[in-house]
Short mmCIF file of C-alpha atoms in Angstrom, two decimals:
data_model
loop_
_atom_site.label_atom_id
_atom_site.label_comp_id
_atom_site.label_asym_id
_atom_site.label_seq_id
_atom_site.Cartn_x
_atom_site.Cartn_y
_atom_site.Cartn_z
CA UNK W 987 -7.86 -10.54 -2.08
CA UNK W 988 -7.94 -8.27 0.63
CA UNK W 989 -9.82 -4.87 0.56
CA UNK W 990 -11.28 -1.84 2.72
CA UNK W 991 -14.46 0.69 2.49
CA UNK W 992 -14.54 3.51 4.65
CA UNK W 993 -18.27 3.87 5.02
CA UNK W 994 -18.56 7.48 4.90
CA UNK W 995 -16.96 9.99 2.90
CA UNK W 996 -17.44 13.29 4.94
CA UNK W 997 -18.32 13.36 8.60
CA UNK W 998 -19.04 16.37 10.69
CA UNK W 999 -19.48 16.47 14.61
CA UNK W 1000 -19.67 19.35 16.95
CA UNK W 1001 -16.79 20.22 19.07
CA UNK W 1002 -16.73 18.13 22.06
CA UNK W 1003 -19.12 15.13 20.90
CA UNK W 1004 -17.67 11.79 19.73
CA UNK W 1005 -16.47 10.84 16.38
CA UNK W 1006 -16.82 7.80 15.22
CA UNK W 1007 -15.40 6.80 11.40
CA UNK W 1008 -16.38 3.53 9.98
CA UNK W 1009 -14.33 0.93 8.07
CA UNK W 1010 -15.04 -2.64 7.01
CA UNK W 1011 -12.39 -4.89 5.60
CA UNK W 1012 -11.98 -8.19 3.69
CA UNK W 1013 -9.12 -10.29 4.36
CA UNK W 1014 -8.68 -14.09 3.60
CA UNK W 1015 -6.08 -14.56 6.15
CA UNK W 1016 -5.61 -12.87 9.70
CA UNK W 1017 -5.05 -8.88 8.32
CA UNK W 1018 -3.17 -6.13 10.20
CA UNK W 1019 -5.39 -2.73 10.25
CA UNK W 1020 -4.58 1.04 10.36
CA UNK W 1021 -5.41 3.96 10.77
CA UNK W 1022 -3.00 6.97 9.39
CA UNK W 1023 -5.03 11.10 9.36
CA UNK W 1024 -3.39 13.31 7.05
CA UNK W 1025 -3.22 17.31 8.11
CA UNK W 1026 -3.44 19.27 5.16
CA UNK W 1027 -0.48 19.88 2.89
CA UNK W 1028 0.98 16.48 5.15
CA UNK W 1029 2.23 13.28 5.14
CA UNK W 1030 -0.02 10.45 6.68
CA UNK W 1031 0.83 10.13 10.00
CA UNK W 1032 0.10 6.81 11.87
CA UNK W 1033 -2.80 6.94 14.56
CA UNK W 1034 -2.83 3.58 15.41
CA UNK W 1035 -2.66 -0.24 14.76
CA UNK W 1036 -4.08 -3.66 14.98
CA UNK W 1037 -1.56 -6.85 14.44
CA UNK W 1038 -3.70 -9.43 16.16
CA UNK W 1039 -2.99 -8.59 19.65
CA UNK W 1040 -5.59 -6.84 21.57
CA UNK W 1041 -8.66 -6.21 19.31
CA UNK W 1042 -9.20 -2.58 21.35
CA UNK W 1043 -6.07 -0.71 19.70
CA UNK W 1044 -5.49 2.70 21.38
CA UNK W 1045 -3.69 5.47 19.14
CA UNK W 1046 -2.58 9.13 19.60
CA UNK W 1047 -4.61 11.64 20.19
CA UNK W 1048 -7.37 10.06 22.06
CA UNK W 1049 -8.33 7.91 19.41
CA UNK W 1050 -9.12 3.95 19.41
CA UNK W 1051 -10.34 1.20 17.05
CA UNK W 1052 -11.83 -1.81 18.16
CA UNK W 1053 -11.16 -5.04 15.53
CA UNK W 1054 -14.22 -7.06 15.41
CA UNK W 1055 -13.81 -9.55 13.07
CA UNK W 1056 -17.46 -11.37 12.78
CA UNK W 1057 -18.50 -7.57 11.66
CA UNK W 1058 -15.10 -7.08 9.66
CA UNK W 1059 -15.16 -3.99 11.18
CA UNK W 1060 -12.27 -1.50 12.66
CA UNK W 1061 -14.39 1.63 13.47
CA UNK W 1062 -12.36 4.38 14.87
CA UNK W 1063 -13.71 6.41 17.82
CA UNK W 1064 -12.61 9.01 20.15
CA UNK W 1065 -14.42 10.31 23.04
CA UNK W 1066 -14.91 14.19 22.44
CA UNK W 1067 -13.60 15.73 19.14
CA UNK W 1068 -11.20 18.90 18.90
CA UNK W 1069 -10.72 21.45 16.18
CA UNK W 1070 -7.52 20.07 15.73
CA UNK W 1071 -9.22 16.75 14.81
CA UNK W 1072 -10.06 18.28 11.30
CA UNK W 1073 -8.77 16.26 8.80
CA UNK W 1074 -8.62 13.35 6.48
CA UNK W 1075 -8.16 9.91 7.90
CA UNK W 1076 -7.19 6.84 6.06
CA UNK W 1077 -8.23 3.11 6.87
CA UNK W 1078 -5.91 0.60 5.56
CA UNK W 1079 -5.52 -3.27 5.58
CA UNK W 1080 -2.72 -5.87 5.02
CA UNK W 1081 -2.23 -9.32 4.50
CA UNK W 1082 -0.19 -11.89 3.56
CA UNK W 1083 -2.35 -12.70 0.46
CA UNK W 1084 -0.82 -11.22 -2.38
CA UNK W 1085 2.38 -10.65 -0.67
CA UNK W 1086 1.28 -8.03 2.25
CA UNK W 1087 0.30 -5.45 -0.04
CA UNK W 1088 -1.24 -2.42 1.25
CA UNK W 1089 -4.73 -1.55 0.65
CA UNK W 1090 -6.03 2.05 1.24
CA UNK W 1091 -9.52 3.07 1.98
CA UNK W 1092 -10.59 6.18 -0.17
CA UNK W 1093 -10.61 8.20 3.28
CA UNK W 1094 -13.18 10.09 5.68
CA UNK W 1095 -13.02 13.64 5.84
CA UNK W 1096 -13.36 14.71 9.44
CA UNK W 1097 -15.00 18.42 9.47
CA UNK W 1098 -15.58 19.77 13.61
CA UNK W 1099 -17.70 22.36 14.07
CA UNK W 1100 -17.04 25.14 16.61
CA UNK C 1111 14.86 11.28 14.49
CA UNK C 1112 14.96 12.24 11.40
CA UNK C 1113 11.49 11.26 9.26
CA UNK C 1114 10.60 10.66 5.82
CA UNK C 1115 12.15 13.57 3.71
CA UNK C 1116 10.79 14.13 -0.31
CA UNK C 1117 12.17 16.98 -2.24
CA UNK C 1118 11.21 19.28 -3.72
CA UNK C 1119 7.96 20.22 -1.80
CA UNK C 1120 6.97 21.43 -4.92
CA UNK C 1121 7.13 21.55 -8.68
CA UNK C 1122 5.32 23.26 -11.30
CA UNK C 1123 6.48 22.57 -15.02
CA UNK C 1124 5.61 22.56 -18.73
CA UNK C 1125 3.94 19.19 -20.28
CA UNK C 1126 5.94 17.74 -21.83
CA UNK C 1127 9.04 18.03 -19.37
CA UNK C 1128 10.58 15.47 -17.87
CA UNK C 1129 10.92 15.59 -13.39
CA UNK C 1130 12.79 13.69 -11.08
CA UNK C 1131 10.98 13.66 -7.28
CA UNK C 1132 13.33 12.29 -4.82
CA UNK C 1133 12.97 10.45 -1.28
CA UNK C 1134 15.19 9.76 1.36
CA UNK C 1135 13.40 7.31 3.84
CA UNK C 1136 14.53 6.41 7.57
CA UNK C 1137 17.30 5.21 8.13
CA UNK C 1138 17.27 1.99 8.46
CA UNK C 1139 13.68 0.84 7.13
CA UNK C 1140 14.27 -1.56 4.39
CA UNK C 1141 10.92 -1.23 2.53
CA UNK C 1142 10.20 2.20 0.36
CA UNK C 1143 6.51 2.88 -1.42
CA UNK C 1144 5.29 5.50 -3.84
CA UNK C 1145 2.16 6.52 -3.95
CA UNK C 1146 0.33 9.15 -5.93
CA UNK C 1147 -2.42 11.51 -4.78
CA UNK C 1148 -5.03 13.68 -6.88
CA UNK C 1149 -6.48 16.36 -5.58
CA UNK C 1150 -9.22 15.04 -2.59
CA UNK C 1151 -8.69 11.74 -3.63
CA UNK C 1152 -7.14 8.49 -1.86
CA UNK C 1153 -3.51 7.13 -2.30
CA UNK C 1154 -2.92 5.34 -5.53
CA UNK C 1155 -0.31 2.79 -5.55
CA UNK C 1156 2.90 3.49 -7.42
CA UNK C 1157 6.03 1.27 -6.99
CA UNK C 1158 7.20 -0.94 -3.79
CA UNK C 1159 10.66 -1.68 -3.25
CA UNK C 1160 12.32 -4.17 -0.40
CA UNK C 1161 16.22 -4.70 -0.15
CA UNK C 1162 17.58 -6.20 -3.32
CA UNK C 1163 14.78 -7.78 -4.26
CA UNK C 1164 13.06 -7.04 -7.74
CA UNK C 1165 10.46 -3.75 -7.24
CA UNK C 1166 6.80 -4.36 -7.21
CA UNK C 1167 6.10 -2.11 -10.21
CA UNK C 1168 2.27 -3.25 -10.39
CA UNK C 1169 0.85 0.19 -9.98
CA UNK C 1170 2.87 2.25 -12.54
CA UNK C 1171 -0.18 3.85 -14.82
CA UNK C 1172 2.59 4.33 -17.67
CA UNK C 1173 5.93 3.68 -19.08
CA UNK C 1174 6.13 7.24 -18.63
CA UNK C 1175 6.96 6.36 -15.19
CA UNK C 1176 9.99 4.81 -13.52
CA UNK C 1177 11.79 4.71 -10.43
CA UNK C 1178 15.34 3.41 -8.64
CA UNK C 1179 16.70 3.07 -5.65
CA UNK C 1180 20.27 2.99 -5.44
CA UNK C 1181 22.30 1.77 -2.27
CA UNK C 1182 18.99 0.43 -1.05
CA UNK C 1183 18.14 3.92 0.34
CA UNK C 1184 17.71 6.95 -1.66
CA UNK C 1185 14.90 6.77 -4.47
CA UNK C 1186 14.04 8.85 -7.07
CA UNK C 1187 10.61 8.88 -9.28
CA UNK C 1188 11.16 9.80 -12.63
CA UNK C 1189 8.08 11.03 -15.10
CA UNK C 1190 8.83 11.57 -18.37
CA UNK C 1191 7.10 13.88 -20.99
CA UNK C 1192 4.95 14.68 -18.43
CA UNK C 1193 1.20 15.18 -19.33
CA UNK C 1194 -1.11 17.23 -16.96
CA UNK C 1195 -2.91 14.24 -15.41
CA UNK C 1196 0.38 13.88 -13.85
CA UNK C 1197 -0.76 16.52 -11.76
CA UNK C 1198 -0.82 15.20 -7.79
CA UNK C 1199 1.02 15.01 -5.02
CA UNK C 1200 3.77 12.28 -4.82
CA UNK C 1201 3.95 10.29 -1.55
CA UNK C 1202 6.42 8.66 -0.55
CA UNK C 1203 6.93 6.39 2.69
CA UNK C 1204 8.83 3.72 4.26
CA UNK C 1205 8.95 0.72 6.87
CA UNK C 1206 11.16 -1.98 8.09
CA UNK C 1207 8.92 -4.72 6.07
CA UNK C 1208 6.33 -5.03 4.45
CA UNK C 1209 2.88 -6.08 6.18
CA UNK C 1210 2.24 -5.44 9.95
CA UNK C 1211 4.68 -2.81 9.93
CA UNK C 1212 3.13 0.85 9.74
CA UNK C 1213 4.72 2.77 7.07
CA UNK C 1214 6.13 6.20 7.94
CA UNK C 1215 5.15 9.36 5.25
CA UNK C 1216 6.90 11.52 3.71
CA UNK C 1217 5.19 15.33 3.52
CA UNK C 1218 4.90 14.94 -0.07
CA UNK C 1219 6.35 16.92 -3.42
CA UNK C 1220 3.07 18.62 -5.13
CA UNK C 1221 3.74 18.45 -8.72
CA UNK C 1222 1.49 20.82 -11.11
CA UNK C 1223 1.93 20.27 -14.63
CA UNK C 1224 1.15 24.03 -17.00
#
């Protein structure tokens, strides 16, 4: 059965240094991987995706995710954060075990400091 | 286009009460999910439906809980004799299948149970 832990549950950077927000996944077959953030009082909103193409996925926003699978990892990164950057994101993982049911990480707060 | 569109945004009622949240998804997008979310917490898995086929009902916490989806578009979750764990906010999203596809959110109905 697939799953997904999002390796830290608050992080805080400085305006202008990089974020980066770890995930790890398990998957028994080849998984598709995303990344949604969710603005307060919001939807999720997708930032990016992973579908066994490239495994350096660039999103909105600035952000990317690189899929390394011999680290099950799909860390998300982005340069130099913003203000606007402040808010919850959401790793998630999909397979065709189980009948491609959607697994949610319990999400990373981002907090950016002025 | 139009997105993902849940009314109402909010509802605050009496335990005991029954509510009916309501989501119209893309059009188009085949797949619907529900998914409930406490306060600071991660999505919980509700109900999954895809064209005519039977819903995936696995994450229901109660016979309390039900949904439809008539015409294979419009759904409605219905809670009865609500109870004030019920207290979250109701997600609700769509895609065009399940799997690789990212789904697309809804902004949510916040339901607060007196």
């Amino acid at each position: 059965a697939q799953s997904v832990t999002q390796l830290d549950s608050h992080v805080s950077v400085s305006e202008g240094t990089p974020v980066l927000l770890r995930c790890n996944y398990s998957s028994s077959y080849s998984p598709s991987l995303f990344w949604y953030v969710q603005h307060p009082n919001k939807g999720l909103q997708l930032l990016l995706k992973y579908t066994s193409a490239a495994t350096l996925v660039k999103g909105i926003n600035g952000f990317e995710a690189e899929f390394k699978k011999s680290e099950t990892s799909f860390h998300l990164t982005k340069p130099s954060a913003h203000m606007s950057d402040a808010a919850e994101y959401f790793c998630v993982v999909s397979d065709r075990g189980g009948g491609f049911k959607t697994i949610f990480g319990a999400g990373t707060r981002l907090f950016v400091k002025a | 286009g139009a997105g993902v569109s849940q009314s109402p945004s909010n509802k605050v009622t009496e335990k005991g009460k029954d509510v009916e949240l309501r989501c119209d998804p893309i059009s188009g997008h085949t797949a619907l999910y529900w998914y409930r979310q406490s306060l600071g917490q991660g999505l919980e898995f509700l109900i999954y439906f895809q064209g005519n086929s039977a819903p995936d009902k696995s994450g229901l916490p109660s016979d309390r809980f039900s949904a439809e989806r008539t015409g294979g578009s419009v759904s409605t979750l219905t809670i009865q004799r609500t109870q004030q764990e019920d207290s979250a906010v109701y997600l609700c999203a769509s895609s065009f299948l399940r799997g690789d596809q990212p789904q697309h959110f809804g902004d949510g109905t916040r339901l607060s149970i007196l």
